[in-house]
Amino acid sequence: MKKGFFLSFEGIEGTGKSTQARLLFERLREKGFDAVLTEEPGGTKIGHKIRELLLSPDHQEMTPLTELLLYFASRTQHLAQVIIPAVNRGAVVITDRFTDSTIAYQGYGRGIALHLLHSLDTIATEGMQPDITLLLDLDVETGLGRNRGINKTDRIELEDIRFHKRVRNGFLELAAQQPERIKLIDASLEKEEVRKRVLDLVLDIVSS
Ligand code: TMP
């Protein structure tokens, strides 16, 4: 039976979500919560190997379906090995990306049919969704500019700007469809202001 809490951070490249996920994790730990910080693709030894396969700019020949199945493979392992055991013992699990990324990137970005994504999701996660998702939203030019400024260019980031615009639009559509779960946060604000908004939102929910 589920006892803990499952939270994801989502967004396009360069929104600062990994930093915000870590800041939230540290604050929750300080407040005495049993918190776990993890990421996708990754989170496990197998997941990290899959991450390398997915993100290496050397793998330009990867087909969209191979890419999709690898993201789900990483997720299945992540759920079994990290997320489900931690939630079952009562922890707050914070993941940097989860299924919404697959819908935004492989669905809206690559154009894979959404019904196919939902079918695979049922197999890979049995439909498990985060209790709450923090969507850090930023315009694509600013996000990509921030990442390129720090020389972060993996295979997905190297896609053209139209791809990233479709991804952002995908995230925003998901947020409009599921406002109870997906909370939109303006990532163009100062890092400290974003941190405060994230913390207020999460403490409100995990403490209630
Ligand atoms: P990161 O840069 O936030 O660590 O994410 C790795 C990249 O993988 C990022 O470009 C988004 C992409 N991605 C997908 O395309 N589909 C997915 O399901 C996930 C989890 C990430």
PDB file of C-alpha atoms and ligand atoms in Angstrom:
ATOM      1  CA  MET A   1       0.000   0.000   0.000  1.00  0.00           C
ATOM      2  CA  LYS A   2       1.248   3.477  -0.860  1.00  0.00           C
ATOM      3  CA  LYS A   3       2.351   5.570   2.118  1.00  0.00           C
ATOM      4  CA  GLY A   4       4.827   8.136   0.806  1.00  0.00           C
ATOM      5  CA  PHE A   5       4.665  10.881  -1.746  1.00  0.00           C
ATOM      6  CA  PHE A   6       5.807  10.967  -5.373  1.00  0.00           C
ATOM      7  CA  LEU A   7       6.765  14.267  -6.987  1.00  0.00           C
ATOM      8  CA  SER A   8       8.236  15.081 -10.411  1.00  0.00           C
ATOM      9  CA  PHE A   9       9.908  18.122 -11.939  1.00  0.00           C
ATOM     10  CA  GLU A  10       9.322  18.692 -15.647  1.00  0.00           C
ATOM     11  CA  GLY A  11      10.169  21.243 -18.299  1.00  0.00           C
ATOM     12  CA  ILE A  12      12.146  21.934 -21.440  1.00  0.00           C
ATOM     13  CA  GLU A  13      15.918  22.320 -21.482  1.00  0.00           C
ATOM     14  CA  GLY A  14      17.468  25.071 -19.397  1.00  0.00           C
ATOM     15  CA  THR A  15      14.619  25.786 -16.955  1.00  0.00           C
ATOM     16  CA  GLY A  16      16.796  25.094 -13.904  1.00  0.00           C
ATOM     17  CA  LYS A  17      14.652  22.143 -12.816  1.00  0.00           C
ATOM     18  CA  SER A  18      17.598  19.948 -11.761  1.00  0.00           C
ATOM     19  CA  THR A  19      18.856  22.741  -9.488  1.00  0.00           C
ATOM     20  CA  GLN A  20      15.364  23.313  -8.094  1.00  0.00           C
ATOM     21  CA  ALA A  21      14.866  19.579  -7.518  1.00  0.00           C
ATOM     22  CA  ARG A  22      18.110  19.463  -5.535  1.00  0.00           C
ATOM     23  CA  LEU A  23      17.234  22.600  -3.516  1.00  0.00           C
ATOM     24  CA  LEU A  24      13.851  21.127  -2.625  1.00  0.00           C
ATOM     25  CA  PHE A  25      15.420  17.796  -1.691  1.00  0.00           C
ATOM     26  CA  GLU A  26      17.932  19.518   0.615  1.00  0.00           C
ATOM     27  CA  ARG A  27      15.222  21.615   2.289  1.00  0.00           C
ATOM     28  CA  LEU A  28      12.967  18.616   2.872  1.00  0.00           C
ATOM     29  CA  ARG A  29      15.864  16.693   4.414  1.00  0.00           C
ATOM     30  CA  GLU A  30      16.612  19.661   6.690  1.00  0.00           C
ATOM     31  CA  LYS A  31      12.991  19.613   7.763  1.00  0.00           C
ATOM     32  CA  GLY A  32      13.327  15.961   8.723  1.00  0.00           C
ATOM     33  CA  PHE A  33      11.563  14.315   5.781  1.00  0.00           C
ATOM     34  CA  ASP A  34      12.851  11.006   4.424  1.00  0.00           C
ATOM     35  CA  ALA A  35      13.436  12.412   0.918  1.00  0.00           C
ATOM     36  CA  VAL A  36      14.918  10.721  -2.141  1.00  0.00           C
ATOM     37  CA  LEU A  37      16.266  12.614  -5.175  1.00  0.00           C
ATOM     38  CA  THR A  38      16.450  10.774  -8.476  1.00  0.00           C
ATOM     39  CA  GLU A  39      16.298  11.379 -12.225  1.00  0.00           C
ATOM     40  CA  GLU A  40      15.229  10.067 -15.629  1.00  0.00           C
ATOM     41  CA  PRO A  41      16.617   8.704 -17.753  1.00  0.00           C
ATOM     42  CA  GLY A  42      18.813   7.208 -15.035  1.00  0.00           C
ATOM     43  CA  GLY A  43      18.177   6.628 -11.355  1.00  0.00           C
ATOM     44  CA  THR A  44      19.661   3.094 -11.396  1.00  0.00           C
ATOM     45  CA  LYS A  45      22.831   1.440 -12.703  1.00  0.00           C
ATOM     46  CA  ILE A  46      20.935   0.106 -15.715  1.00  0.00           C
ATOM     47  CA  GLY A  47      19.184   3.454 -16.142  1.00  0.00           C
ATOM     48  CA  HIS A  48      22.515   5.274 -16.290  1.00  0.00           C
ATOM     49  CA  LYS A  49      23.699   2.961 -19.063  1.00  0.00           C
ATOM     50  CA  ILE A  50      20.451   3.591 -20.933  1.00  0.00           C
ATOM     51  CA  ARG A  51      20.938   7.336 -20.385  1.00  0.00           C
ATOM     52  CA  GLU A  52      24.345   7.177 -22.062  1.00  0.00           C
ATOM     53  CA  LEU A  53      22.845   5.313 -25.024  1.00  0.00           C
ATOM     54  CA  LEU A  54      20.024   7.835 -25.340  1.00  0.00           C
ATOM     55  CA  LEU A  55      21.939  11.054 -24.976  1.00  0.00           C
ATOM     56  CA  SER A  56      25.236  10.403 -26.758  1.00  0.00           C
ATOM     57  CA  PRO A  57      25.407  12.672 -29.832  1.00  0.00           C
ATOM     58  CA  ASP A  58      27.138   9.693 -31.537  1.00  0.00           C
ATOM     59  CA  HIS A  59      23.822   7.833 -31.791  1.00  0.00           C
ATOM     60  CA  GLN A  60      22.206   9.897 -34.550  1.00  0.00           C
ATOM     61  CA  GLU A  61      20.922   6.690 -36.202  1.00  0.00           C
ATOM     62  CA  MET A  62      18.590   5.897 -33.272  1.00  0.00           C
ATOM     63  CA  THR A  63      14.997   5.526 -34.473  1.00  0.00           C
ATOM     64  CA  PRO A  64      12.177   7.317 -32.603  1.00  0.00           C
ATOM     65  CA  LEU A  65      10.736   3.956 -31.517  1.00  0.00           C
ATOM     66  CA  THR A  66      14.073   2.717 -30.141  1.00  0.00           C
ATOM     67  CA  GLU A  67      14.360   6.005 -28.279  1.00  0.00           C
ATOM     68  CA  LEU A  68      10.849   5.653 -26.879  1.00  0.00           C
ATOM     69  CA  LEU A  69      11.368   2.069 -25.706  1.00  0.00           C
ATOM     70  CA  LEU A  70      14.659   2.966 -24.039  1.00  0.00           C
ATOM     71  CA  TYR A  71      13.028   5.774 -22.053  1.00  0.00           C
ATOM     72  CA  PHE A  72      10.347   3.355 -20.891  1.00  0.00           C
ATOM     73  CA  ALA A  73      12.936   0.652 -20.113  1.00  0.00           C
ATOM     74  CA  SER A  74      14.820   3.086 -17.899  1.00  0.00           C
ATOM     75  CA  ARG A  75      11.540   4.041 -16.203  1.00  0.00           C
ATOM     76  CA  THR A  76      10.438   0.470 -15.479  1.00  0.00           C
ATOM     77  CA  GLN A  77      13.747  -0.300 -13.799  1.00  0.00           C
ATOM     78  CA  HIS A  78      13.644   3.000 -11.920  1.00  0.00           C
ATOM     79  CA  LEU A  79      10.175   2.310 -10.578  1.00  0.00           C
ATOM     80  CA  ALA A  80      10.982  -1.236  -9.467  1.00  0.00           C
ATOM     81  CA  GLN A  81      14.352  -0.498  -7.944  1.00  0.00           C
ATOM     82  CA  VAL A  82      14.002   3.013  -6.516  1.00  0.00           C
ATOM     83  CA  ILE A  83      10.627   4.747  -6.666  1.00  0.00           C
ATOM     84  CA  ILE A  84       8.194   2.083  -5.493  1.00  0.00           C
ATOM     85  CA  PRO A  85      10.331   0.807  -2.570  1.00  0.00           C
ATOM     86  CA  ALA A  86      10.924   4.385  -1.359  1.00  0.00           C
ATOM     87  CA  VAL A  87       7.278   5.439  -1.634  1.00  0.00           C
ATOM     88  CA  ASN A  88       6.238   2.230   0.140  1.00  0.00           C
ATOM     89  CA  ARG A  89       8.472   2.987   3.108  1.00  0.00           C
ATOM     90  CA  GLY A  90       6.900   6.459   3.350  1.00  0.00           C
ATOM     91  CA  ALA A  91       9.554   8.614   1.643  1.00  0.00           C
ATOM     92  CA  VAL A  92       9.032  11.736  -0.440  1.00  0.00           C
ATOM     93  CA  VAL A  93      10.478  10.811  -3.844  1.00  0.00           C
ATOM     94  CA  ILE A  94      11.546  13.695  -6.082  1.00  0.00           C
ATOM     95  CA  THR A  95      12.301  12.744  -9.670  1.00  0.00           C
ATOM     96  CA  ASP A  96      13.856  15.030 -12.257  1.00  0.00           C
ATOM     97  CA  ARG A  97      11.527  14.008 -15.165  1.00  0.00           C
ATOM     98  CA  PHE A  98       9.023  11.151 -15.555  1.00  0.00           C
ATOM     99  CA  THR A  99       6.307  10.110 -18.063  1.00  0.00           C
ATOM    100  CA  ASP A 100       5.201  13.670 -18.908  1.00  0.00           C
ATOM    101  CA  SER A 101       8.631  14.090 -20.546  1.00  0.00           C
ATOM    102  CA  THR A 102       7.937  11.093 -22.783  1.00  0.00           C
ATOM    103  CA  ILE A 103       4.583  12.530 -23.808  1.00  0.00           C
ATOM    104  CA  ALA A 104       6.101  15.957 -24.476  1.00  0.00           C
ATOM    105  CA  TYR A 105       9.343  14.862 -26.207  1.00  0.00           C
ATOM    106  CA  GLN A 106       8.455  11.594 -27.964  1.00  0.00           C
ATOM    107  CA  GLY A 107       4.756  12.409 -28.430  1.00  0.00           C
ATOM    108  CA  TYR A 108       4.594  16.134 -29.221  1.00  0.00           C
ATOM    109  CA  GLY A 109       8.272  16.477 -30.225  1.00  0.00           C
ATOM    110  CA  ARG A 110       8.814  13.356 -32.345  1.00  0.00           C
ATOM    111  CA  GLY A 111       5.179  12.940 -33.359  1.00  0.00           C
ATOM    112  CA  ILE A 112       4.652   9.397 -32.026  1.00  0.00           C
ATOM    113  CA  ALA A 113       0.911   8.731 -31.600  1.00  0.00           C
ATOM    114  CA  LEU A 114      -0.240   9.543 -28.082  1.00  0.00           C
ATOM    115  CA  HIS A 115      -2.406   6.403 -27.874  1.00  0.00           C
ATOM    116  CA  LEU A 116       0.757   4.304 -28.410  1.00  0.00           C
ATOM    117  CA  LEU A 117       2.497   6.162 -25.589  1.00  0.00           C
ATOM    118  CA  HIS A 118      -0.440   5.549 -23.283  1.00  0.00           C
ATOM    119  CA  SER A 119      -0.482   1.820 -24.108  1.00  0.00           C
ATOM    120  CA  LEU A 120       3.234   1.491 -23.401  1.00  0.00           C
ATOM    121  CA  ASP A 121       2.851   3.541 -20.243  1.00  0.00           C
ATOM    122  CA  THR A 122       0.258   1.081 -18.974  1.00  0.00           C
ATOM    123  CA  ILE A 123       2.788  -1.729 -19.460  1.00  0.00           C
ATOM    124  CA  ALA A 124       5.858   0.100 -18.163  1.00  0.00           C
ATOM    125  CA  THR A 125       4.399   1.913 -15.142  1.00  0.00           C
ATOM    126  CA  GLU A 126       0.932   0.363 -14.739  1.00  0.00           C
ATOM    127  CA  GLY A 127      -0.251   3.956 -15.062  1.00  0.00           C
ATOM    128  CA  MET A 128       1.619   5.171 -11.968  1.00  0.00           C
ATOM    129  CA  GLN A 129       1.750   8.961 -11.989  1.00  0.00           C
ATOM    130  CA  PRO A 130       3.366  11.455  -9.653  1.00  0.00           C
ATOM    131  CA  ASP A 131       1.076  12.851  -6.945  1.00  0.00           C
ATOM    132  CA  ILE A 132       2.252  16.261  -7.999  1.00  0.00           C
ATOM    133  CA  THR A 133       4.271  17.586 -10.928  1.00  0.00           C
ATOM    134  CA  LEU A 134       6.068  20.921 -10.949  1.00  0.00           C
ATOM    135  CA  LEU A 135       6.291  22.154 -14.525  1.00  0.00           C
ATOM    136  CA  LEU A 136       8.972  24.832 -14.829  1.00  0.00           C
ATOM    137  CA  ASP A 137       8.018  26.821 -17.881  1.00  0.00           C
ATOM    138  CA  LEU A 138      10.324  29.035 -19.908  1.00  0.00           C
ATOM    139  CA  ASP A 139      10.480  30.213 -23.495  1.00  0.00           C
ATOM    140  CA  VAL A 140      12.545  27.936 -25.700  1.00  0.00           C
ATOM    141  CA  GLU A 141      15.107  30.524 -26.833  1.00  0.00           C
ATOM    142  CA  THR A 142      15.999  31.423 -23.245  1.00  0.00           C
ATOM    143  CA  GLY A 143      16.170  27.767 -22.142  1.00  0.00           C
ATOM    144  CA  LEU A 144      18.374  26.579 -24.980  1.00  0.00           C
ATOM    145  CA  GLY A 145      20.540  29.685 -24.643  1.00  0.00           C
ATOM    146  CA  ARG A 146      21.128  28.952 -20.951  1.00  0.00           C
ATOM    147  CA  ASN A 147      22.191  25.356 -21.658  1.00  0.00           C
ATOM    148  CA  ARG A 148      24.371  26.186 -24.621  1.00  0.00           C
ATOM    149  CA  GLY A 149      26.035  28.822 -22.448  1.00  0.00           C
ATOM    150  CA  ILE A 150      27.207  25.974 -20.181  1.00  0.00           C
ATOM    151  CA  ASN A 151      28.103  23.713 -23.140  1.00  0.00           C
ATOM    152  CA  LYS A 152      25.335  21.204 -22.393  1.00  0.00           C
ATOM    153  CA  THR A 153      24.512  19.662 -25.753  1.00  0.00           C
ATOM    154  CA  ASP A 154      23.211  16.098 -25.716  1.00  0.00           C
ATOM    155  CA  ARG A 155      21.531  14.288 -28.638  1.00  0.00           C
ATOM    156  CA  ILE A 156      18.036  15.555 -27.755  1.00  0.00           C
ATOM    157  CA  GLU A 157      19.119  19.134 -27.125  1.00  0.00           C
ATOM    158  CA  LEU A 158      20.723  19.209 -30.553  1.00  0.00           C
ATOM    159  CA  GLU A 159      17.246  18.991 -32.131  1.00  0.00           C
ATOM    160  CA  ASP A 160      16.129  22.177 -33.853  1.00  0.00           C
ATOM    161  CA  ILE A 161      14.145  24.959 -32.224  1.00  0.00           C
ATOM    162  CA  ARG A 162      10.830  23.826 -33.753  1.00  0.00           C
ATOM    163  CA  PHE A 163      11.205  20.479 -31.991  1.00  0.00           C
ATOM    164  CA  HIS A 164      11.741  22.201 -28.642  1.00  0.00           C
ATOM    165  CA  LYS A 165       8.754  24.488 -29.273  1.00  0.00           C
ATOM    166  CA  ARG A 166       6.528  21.447 -29.855  1.00  0.00           C
ATOM    167  CA  VAL A 167       7.862  19.948 -26.610  1.00  0.00           C
ATOM    168  CA  ARG A 168       7.059  23.090 -24.639  1.00  0.00           C
ATOM    169  CA  ASN A 169       3.606  23.207 -26.177  1.00  0.00           C
ATOM    170  CA  GLY A 170       3.139  19.543 -25.199  1.00  0.00           C
ATOM    171  CA  PHE A 171       3.976  20.267 -21.576  1.00  0.00           C
ATOM    172  CA  LEU A 172       1.600  23.243 -21.526  1.00  0.00           C
ATOM    173  CA  GLU A 173      -1.216  21.141 -22.998  1.00  0.00           C
ATOM    174  CA  LEU A 174      -0.652  18.469 -20.360  1.00  0.00           C
ATOM    175  CA  ALA A 175      -0.787  21.138 -17.642  1.00  0.00           C
ATOM    176  CA  ALA A 176      -4.041  22.513 -19.062  1.00  0.00           C
ATOM    177  CA  GLN A 177      -5.548  19.017 -19.158  1.00  0.00           C
ATOM    178  CA  GLN A 178      -4.460  18.042 -15.620  1.00  0.00           C
ATOM    179  CA  PRO A 179      -4.405  21.213 -13.511  1.00  0.00           C
ATOM    180  CA  GLU A 180      -4.896  19.280 -10.264  1.00  0.00           C
ATOM    181  CA  ARG A 181      -1.651  17.365 -10.679  1.00  0.00           C
ATOM    182  CA  ILE A 182       0.525  19.622 -12.826  1.00  0.00           C
ATOM    183  CA  LYS A 183       1.471  22.964 -11.271  1.00  0.00           C
ATOM    184  CA  LEU A 184       2.923  25.561 -13.611  1.00  0.00           C
ATOM    185  CA  ILE A 185       5.847  27.637 -12.326  1.00  0.00           C
ATOM    186  CA  ASP A 186       7.365  30.586 -14.195  1.00  0.00           C
ATOM    187  CA  ALA A 187      11.029  29.635 -14.603  1.00  0.00           C
ATOM    188  CA  SER A 188      11.989  33.076 -15.932  1.00  0.00           C
ATOM    189  CA  LEU A 189      11.818  34.385 -12.350  1.00  0.00           C
ATOM    190  CA  GLU A 190      14.906  34.679 -10.161  1.00  0.00           C
ATOM    191  CA  LYS A 191      16.206  31.316  -8.933  1.00  0.00           C
ATOM    192  CA  GLU A 192      15.426  32.278  -5.314  1.00  0.00           C
ATOM    193  CA  GLU A 193      11.826  33.199  -6.166  1.00  0.00           C
ATOM    194  CA  VAL A 194      11.331  29.905  -8.023  1.00  0.00           C
ATOM    195  CA  ARG A 195      12.791  28.049  -5.010  1.00  0.00           C
ATOM    196  CA  LYS A 196      10.355  29.788  -2.694  1.00  0.00           C
ATOM    197  CA  ARG A 197       7.327  29.050  -4.880  1.00  0.00           C
ATOM    198  CA  VAL A 198       8.297  25.392  -5.219  1.00  0.00           C
ATOM    199  CA  LEU A 199       8.828  25.033  -1.487  1.00  0.00           C
ATOM    200  CA  ASP A 200       5.546  26.759  -0.545  1.00  0.00           C
ATOM    201  CA  LEU A 201       3.606  24.549  -2.918  1.00  0.00           C
ATOM    202  CA  VAL A 202       5.226  21.311  -1.811  1.00  0.00           C
ATOM    203  CA  LEU A 203       5.177  21.972   1.937  1.00  0.00           C
ATOM    204  CA  ASP A 204       1.518  22.803   1.668  1.00  0.00           C
ATOM    205  CA  ILE A 205       0.825  19.437   0.100  1.00  0.00           C
ATOM    206  CA  VAL A 206       3.187  17.093   1.967  1.00  0.00           C
ATOM    207  CA  SER A 207       2.307  18.572   5.357  1.00  0.00           C
ATOM    208  CA  SER A 208      -1.491  18.332   4.865  1.00  0.00           C
TER     209      SER A 208
HETATM  210  P1  TMP B   1      17.869  16.068 -18.660  1.00  0.00           P
HETATM  211  O1  TMP B   1      18.739  16.873 -19.562  1.00  0.00           O
HETATM  212  O2  TMP B   1      16.789  16.838 -17.994  1.00  0.00           O
HETATM  213  O3  TMP B   1      18.641  15.215 -17.725  1.00  0.00           O
HETATM  214  O4  TMP B   1      17.035  15.052 -19.602  1.00  0.00           O
HETATM  215  C1  TMP B   1      17.645  14.282 -20.541  1.00  0.00           C
HETATM  216  C2  TMP B   1      17.069  14.491 -21.913  1.00  0.00           C
HETATM  217  O5  TMP B   1      16.166  13.416 -22.207  1.00  0.00           O
HETATM  218  C3  TMP B   1      16.292  15.785 -22.142  1.00  0.00           C
HETATM  219  O6  TMP B   1      16.702  16.287 -23.410  1.00  0.00           O
HETATM  220  C4  TMP B   1      14.861  15.334 -22.221  1.00  0.00           C
HETATM  221  C5  TMP B   1      14.942  13.927 -22.734  1.00  0.00           C
HETATM  222  N1  TMP B   1      13.859  13.021 -22.336  1.00  0.00           N
HETATM  223  C6  TMP B   1      12.999  12.534 -23.321  1.00  0.00           C
HETATM  224  O7  TMP B   1      13.124  12.881 -24.492  1.00  0.00           O
HETATM  225  N2  TMP B   1      12.017  11.658 -22.941  1.00  0.00           N
HETATM  226  C7  TMP B   1      11.866  11.213 -21.655  1.00  0.00           C
HETATM  227  O8  TMP B   1      10.968  10.410 -21.363  1.00  0.00           O
HETATM  228  C8  TMP B   1      12.778  11.730 -20.650  1.00  0.00           C
HETATM  229  C9  TMP B   1      12.642  11.262 -19.227  1.00  0.00           C
HETATM  230  C10 TMP B   1      13.749  12.630 -21.042  1.00  0.00           C
END
